[in-house]
Coordinates of C-alpha atoms and ligand atoms in Angstrom, one line a residue:
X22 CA 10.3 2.7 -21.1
X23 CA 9.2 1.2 -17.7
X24 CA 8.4 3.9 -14.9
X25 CA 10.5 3.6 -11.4
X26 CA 8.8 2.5 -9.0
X27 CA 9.2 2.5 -5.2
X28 CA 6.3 0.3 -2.9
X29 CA 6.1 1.5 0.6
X30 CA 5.0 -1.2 2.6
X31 CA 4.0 -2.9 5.3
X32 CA 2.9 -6.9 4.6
X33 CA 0.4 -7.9 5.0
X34 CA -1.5 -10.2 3.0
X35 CA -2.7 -7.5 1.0
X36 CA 0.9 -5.8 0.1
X37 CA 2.0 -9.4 -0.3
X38 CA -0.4 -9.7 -3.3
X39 CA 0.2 -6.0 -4.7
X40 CA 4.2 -6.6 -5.0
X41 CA 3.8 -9.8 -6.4
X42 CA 1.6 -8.1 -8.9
X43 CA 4.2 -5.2 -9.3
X44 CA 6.9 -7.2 -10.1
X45 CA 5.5 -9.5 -12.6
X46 CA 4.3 -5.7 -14.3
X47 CA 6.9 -5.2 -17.6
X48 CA 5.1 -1.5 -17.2
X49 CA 7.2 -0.2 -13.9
X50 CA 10.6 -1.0 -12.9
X51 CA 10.5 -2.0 -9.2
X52 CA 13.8 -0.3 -7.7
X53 CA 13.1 -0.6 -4.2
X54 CA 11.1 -1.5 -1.5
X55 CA 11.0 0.1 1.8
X56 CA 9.3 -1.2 5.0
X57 CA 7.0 0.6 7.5
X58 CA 5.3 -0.6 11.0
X59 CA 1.7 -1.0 10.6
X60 CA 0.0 -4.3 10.4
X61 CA 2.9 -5.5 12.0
X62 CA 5.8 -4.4 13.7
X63 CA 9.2 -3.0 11.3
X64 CA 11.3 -6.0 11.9
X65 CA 8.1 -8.2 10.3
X66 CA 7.3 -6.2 7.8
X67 CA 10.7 -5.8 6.7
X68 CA 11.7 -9.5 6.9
X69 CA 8.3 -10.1 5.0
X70 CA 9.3 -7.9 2.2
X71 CA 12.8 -9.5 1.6
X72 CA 10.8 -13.0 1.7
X73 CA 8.4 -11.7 -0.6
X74 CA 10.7 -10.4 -3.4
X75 CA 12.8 -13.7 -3.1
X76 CA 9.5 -15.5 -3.5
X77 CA 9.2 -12.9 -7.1
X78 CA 11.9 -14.2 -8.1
X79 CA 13.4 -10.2 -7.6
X80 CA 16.3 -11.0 -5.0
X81 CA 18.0 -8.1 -6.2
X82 CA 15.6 -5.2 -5.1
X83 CA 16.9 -3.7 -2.4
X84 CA 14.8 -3.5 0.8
X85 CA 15.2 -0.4 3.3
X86 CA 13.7 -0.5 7.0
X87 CA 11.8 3.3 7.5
X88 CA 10.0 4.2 10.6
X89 CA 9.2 1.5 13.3
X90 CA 6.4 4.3 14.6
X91 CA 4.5 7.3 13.6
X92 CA 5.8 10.5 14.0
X93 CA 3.8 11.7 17.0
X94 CA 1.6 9.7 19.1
X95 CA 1.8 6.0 19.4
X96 CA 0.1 3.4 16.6
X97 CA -3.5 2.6 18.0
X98 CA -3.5 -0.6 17.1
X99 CA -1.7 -3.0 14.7
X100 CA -3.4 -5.8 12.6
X101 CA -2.3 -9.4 13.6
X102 CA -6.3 -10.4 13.5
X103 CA -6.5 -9.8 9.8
X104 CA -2.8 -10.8 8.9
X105 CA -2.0 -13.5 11.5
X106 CA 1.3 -13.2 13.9
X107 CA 4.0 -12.8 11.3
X108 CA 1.9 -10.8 8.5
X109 CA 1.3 -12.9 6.5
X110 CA -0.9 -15.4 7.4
X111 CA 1.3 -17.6 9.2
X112 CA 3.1 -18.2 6.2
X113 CA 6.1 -16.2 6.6
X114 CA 8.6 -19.0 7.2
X115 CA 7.4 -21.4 4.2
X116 CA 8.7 -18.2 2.2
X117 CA 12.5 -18.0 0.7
X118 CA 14.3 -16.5 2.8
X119 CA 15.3 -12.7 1.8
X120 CA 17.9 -12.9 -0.3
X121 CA 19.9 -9.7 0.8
X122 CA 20.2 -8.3 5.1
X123 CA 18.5 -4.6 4.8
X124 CA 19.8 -1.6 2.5
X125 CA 21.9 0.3 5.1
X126 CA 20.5 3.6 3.7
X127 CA 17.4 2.6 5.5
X128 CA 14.0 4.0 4.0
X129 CA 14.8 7.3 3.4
X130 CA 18.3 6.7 2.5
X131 CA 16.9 4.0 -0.5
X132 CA 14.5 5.9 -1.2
X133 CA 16.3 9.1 -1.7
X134 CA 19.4 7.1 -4.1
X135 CA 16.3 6.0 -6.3
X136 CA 15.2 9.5 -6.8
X137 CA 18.6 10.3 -7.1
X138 CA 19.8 8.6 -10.0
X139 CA 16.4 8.0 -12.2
X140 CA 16.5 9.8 -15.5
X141 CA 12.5 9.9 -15.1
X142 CA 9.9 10.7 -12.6
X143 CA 9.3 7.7 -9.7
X144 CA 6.2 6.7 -8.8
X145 CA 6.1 5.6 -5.0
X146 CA 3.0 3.6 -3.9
X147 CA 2.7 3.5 -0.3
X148 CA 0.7 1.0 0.9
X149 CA 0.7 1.0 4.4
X150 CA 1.8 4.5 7.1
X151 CA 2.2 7.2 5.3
X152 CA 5.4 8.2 7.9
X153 CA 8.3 6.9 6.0
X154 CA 7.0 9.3 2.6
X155 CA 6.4 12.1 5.2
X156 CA 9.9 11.5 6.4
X157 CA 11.3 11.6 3.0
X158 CA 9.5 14.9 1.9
X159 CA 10.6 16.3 5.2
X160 CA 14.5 15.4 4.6
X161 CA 15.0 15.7 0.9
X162 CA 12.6 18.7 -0.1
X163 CA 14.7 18.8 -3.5
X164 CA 14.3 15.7 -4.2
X165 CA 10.2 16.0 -4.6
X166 CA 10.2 17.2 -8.5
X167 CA 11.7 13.9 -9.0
X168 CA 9.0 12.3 -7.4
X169 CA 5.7 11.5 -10.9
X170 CA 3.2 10.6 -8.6
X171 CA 1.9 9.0 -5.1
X172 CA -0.1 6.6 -4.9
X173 CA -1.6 5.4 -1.5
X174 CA -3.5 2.9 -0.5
X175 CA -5.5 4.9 2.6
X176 CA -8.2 7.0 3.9
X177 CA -12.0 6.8 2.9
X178 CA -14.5 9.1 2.7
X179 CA -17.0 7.2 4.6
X180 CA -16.8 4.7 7.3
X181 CA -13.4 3.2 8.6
X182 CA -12.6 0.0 8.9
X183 CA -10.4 0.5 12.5
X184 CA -13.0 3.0 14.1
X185 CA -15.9 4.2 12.6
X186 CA -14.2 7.4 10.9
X187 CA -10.4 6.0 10.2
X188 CA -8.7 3.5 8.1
X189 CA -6.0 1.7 9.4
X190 CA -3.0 3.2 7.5
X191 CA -4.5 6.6 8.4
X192 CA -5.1 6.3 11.5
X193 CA -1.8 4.6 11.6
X194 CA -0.3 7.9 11.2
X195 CA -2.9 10.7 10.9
X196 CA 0.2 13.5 11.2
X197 CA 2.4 11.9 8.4
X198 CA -0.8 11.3 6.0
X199 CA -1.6 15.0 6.6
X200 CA 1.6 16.0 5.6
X201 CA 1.7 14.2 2.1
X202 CA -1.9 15.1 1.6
X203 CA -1.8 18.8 1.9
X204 CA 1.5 19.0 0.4
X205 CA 1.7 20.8 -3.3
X206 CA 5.0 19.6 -4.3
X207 CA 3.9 16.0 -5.2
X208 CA 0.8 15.2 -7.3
X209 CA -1.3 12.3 -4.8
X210 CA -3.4 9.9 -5.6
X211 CA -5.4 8.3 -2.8
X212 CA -7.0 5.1 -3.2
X213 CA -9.8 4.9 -0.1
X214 CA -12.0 2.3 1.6
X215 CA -14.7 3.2 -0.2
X216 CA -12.9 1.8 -3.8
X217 CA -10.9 -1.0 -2.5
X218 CA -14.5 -2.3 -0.3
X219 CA -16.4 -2.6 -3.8
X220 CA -13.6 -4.9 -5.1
X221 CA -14.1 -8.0 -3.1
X222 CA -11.9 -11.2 -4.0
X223 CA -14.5 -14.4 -3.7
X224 CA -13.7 -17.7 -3.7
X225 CA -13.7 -18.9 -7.0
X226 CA -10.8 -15.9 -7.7
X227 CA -8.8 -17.4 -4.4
X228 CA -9.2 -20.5 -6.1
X229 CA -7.9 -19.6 -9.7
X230 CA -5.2 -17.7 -7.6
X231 CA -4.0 -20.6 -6.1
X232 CA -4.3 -22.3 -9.9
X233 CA -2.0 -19.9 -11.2
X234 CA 1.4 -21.1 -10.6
X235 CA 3.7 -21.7 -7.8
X236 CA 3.7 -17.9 -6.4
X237 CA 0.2 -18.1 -6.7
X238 CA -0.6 -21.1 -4.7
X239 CA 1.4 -19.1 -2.0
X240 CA -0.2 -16.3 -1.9
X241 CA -3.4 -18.1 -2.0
X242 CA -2.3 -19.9 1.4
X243 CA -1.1 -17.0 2.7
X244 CA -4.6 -15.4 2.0
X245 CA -6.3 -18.4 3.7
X246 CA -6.2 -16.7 7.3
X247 CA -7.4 -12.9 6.0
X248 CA -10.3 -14.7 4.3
X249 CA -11.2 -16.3 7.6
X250 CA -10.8 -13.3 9.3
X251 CA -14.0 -11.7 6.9
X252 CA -15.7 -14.6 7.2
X253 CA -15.0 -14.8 11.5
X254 CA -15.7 -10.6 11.4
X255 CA -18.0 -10.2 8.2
X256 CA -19.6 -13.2 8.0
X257 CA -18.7 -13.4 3.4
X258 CA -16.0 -15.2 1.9
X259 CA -15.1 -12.7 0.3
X260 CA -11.4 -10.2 0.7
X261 CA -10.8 -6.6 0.2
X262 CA -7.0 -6.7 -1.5
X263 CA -6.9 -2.8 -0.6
X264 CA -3.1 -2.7 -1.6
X265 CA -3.3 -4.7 -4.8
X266 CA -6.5 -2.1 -6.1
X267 CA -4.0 0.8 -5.7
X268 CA -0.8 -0.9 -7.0
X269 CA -2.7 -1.6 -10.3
X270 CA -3.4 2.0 -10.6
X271 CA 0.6 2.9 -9.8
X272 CA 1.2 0.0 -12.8
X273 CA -1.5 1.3 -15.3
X274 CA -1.9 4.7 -14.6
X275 CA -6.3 5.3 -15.6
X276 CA -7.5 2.1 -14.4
X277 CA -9.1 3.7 -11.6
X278 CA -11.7 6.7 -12.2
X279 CA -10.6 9.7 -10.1
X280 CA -12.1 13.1 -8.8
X281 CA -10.0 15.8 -7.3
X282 CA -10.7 16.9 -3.3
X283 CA -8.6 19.0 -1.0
X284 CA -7.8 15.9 2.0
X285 CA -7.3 16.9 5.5
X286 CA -6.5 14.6 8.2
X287 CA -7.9 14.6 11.4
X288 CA -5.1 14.9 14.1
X289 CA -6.6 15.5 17.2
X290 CA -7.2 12.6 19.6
X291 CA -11.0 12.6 19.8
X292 CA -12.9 9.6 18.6
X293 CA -12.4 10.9 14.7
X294 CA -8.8 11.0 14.8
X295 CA -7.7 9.6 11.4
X296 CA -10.6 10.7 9.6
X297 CA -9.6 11.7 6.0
X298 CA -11.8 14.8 4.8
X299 CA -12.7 16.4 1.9
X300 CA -13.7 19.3 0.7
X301 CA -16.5 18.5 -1.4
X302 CA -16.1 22.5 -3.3
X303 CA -12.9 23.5 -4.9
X304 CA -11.4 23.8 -1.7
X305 CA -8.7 27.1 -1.0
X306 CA -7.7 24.2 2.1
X307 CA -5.1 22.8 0.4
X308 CA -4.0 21.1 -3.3
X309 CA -6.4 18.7 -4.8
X310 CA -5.3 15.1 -4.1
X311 CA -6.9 12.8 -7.1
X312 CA -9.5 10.5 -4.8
X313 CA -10.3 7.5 -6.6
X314 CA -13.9 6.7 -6.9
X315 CA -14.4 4.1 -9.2
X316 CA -13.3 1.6 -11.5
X317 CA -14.2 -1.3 -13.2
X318 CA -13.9 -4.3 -10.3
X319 CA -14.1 -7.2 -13.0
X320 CA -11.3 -5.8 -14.6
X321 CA -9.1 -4.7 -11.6
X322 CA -9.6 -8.8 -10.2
X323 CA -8.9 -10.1 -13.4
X324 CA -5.8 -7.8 -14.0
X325 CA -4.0 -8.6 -10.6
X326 CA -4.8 -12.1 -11.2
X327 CA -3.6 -12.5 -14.7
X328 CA -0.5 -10.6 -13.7
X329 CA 0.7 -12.4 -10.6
X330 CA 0.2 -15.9 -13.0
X331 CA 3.0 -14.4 -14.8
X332 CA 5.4 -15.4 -12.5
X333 CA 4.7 -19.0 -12.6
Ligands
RIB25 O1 -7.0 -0.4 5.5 C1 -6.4 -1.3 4.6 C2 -4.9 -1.1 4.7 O2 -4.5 -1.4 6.1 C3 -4.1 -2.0 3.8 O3 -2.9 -1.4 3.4 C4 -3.8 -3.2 4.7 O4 -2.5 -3.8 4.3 C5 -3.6 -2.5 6.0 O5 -2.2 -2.0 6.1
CA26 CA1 -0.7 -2.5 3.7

């Protein structure tokens, strides 16, 4: 029996790749996709979810517009360097158009009918903010035992790749990523920096991407301004598909090695605001979130790839 699935997103080259992944994945049942602000603004990202579901071939998953700002203080930055104007690439317009306007309900709304009427436990992988999960745990309390798992893309336990202690969904939204972190009701996993970063996509996997059918040729162009973004900022030609790493893990629950940390946020506007920390001792801070540490990269590459050429 496939698991429900809900991806939280905000694409982004990288979310482009995870939900094409996701929905050529007979192992989850995509019921809905809800849009965040983040790499850039709602209306983008929510326009760039509709095109990318049509571009699936999955017209009929609904897409619900969440939060078009964190919950407090205003987003420090969005991402346009590393995902061009429109999010993806400057590909947005060669996609299908979405095939369906936006799920009234909104986020929440979608989110909260999926919960409603699954006869199992939902995953939700957020891949972007954490404000539109915050939101939902803050509005529908009852709703959280229906809720199997989280799984984010965000945080890292070493450097960041916006400031020097936060990564970008994080620091997004430090206040929303501290509420699902410390939260008991929902078991977390977070998928950091430190994971995705060893799990570089090189040119000879672009390549066989872009081999791989018709959707991914597409994403493969639509990677083509991310990868000169490394190579402009980095200096490799390599990519980190962050959102993909941690939407394998939401579709084969294992693939990536975990160890359990009490997370805290940093919410304070000093220069470590969005720092994710853990307690490195069984920690009476807060319930364990499971961190992800490790995995084997080979396979995770080979996995998304093999997947998305599924679609044809
Ligand atoms: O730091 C990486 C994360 O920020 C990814 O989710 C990417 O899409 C951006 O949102
Ligand atoms: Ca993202």
């Amino acid at each position: 029996m496939p698991t429900p699935l809900i991806i939280d997103t905000d694409p982004g080259v990288d979310d482009a790749v995870a939900i094409l992944m996701a929905a050529a994945s007979p192992e989850v049942d995509l019921r809905a996709v809800t849009a965040v602000f983040g790499n850039v603004p709602l209306a983008a990202t929510t326009r760039n979810a509709g095109r990318l579901l049509a571009l699936a071939g999955r017209p009929e998953v609904p897409v619900g517009a969440g939060a078009a700002r964190p919950l407090v203080h205003a987003q420090a930055e969005r991402a346009e360097r590393w995902h061009g104007g429109d999010g993806l690439g400057g590909r947005a317009t060669a996609l299908p158009a979405p095939a369906a306007p936006p799920d009234p309900r909104g986020a929440v709304g979608l989110m909260a009918a999926v919960l409603r009427e699954a006869s199992e436990p939902v995953t939700i992988a957020p891949i972007g903010p954490l404000t539109n999960v915050a939101l939902l745990l803050a509005v529908h309390p009852e709703l959280a035992p229906r809720i199997g798992r989280i799984v984010w893309m965000g945080g890292t336990l070493g450097a960041g790749n916006v400031t020097g202690a936060a990564e970008f969904n994080a620091l997004c939204d430090p206040e929303a990523a501290h509420r699902v972190l410390t939260q008991a009701d929902v078991p977390v996993t977070m998928v950091p920096l430190d994971l995705t970063t060893r799990c570089p996509a090189g040119p000879d996997w672009v390549e066989a991407l872009g081999a791989a059918g018709s959707r991914g040729l597409e994403l493969a162009q639509i990677i083509a301004h991310y990868r000169a973004a490394y190579r402009d900022r980095y200096g490799v030609d390599a990519v980190a598909l962050h959102d993909a790493v941690a939407v394998l893990e939401a579709v084969l629950p294992g693939t990536l090695r975990t160890t359990p940390m009490a997370v805290r946020v940093a919410c304070d506007l000093g220069p470590a605001r969005g720092a994710t920390v853990p307690a490195r001792r069984p920690a009476p801070e807060g319930p364990p979130v499971q961190v992800a540490h490790d995995a084997d990269m080979d396979a995770v590459l080979a996995g998304v790839l093999e997947r998305v050429g599924r679609l044809g």
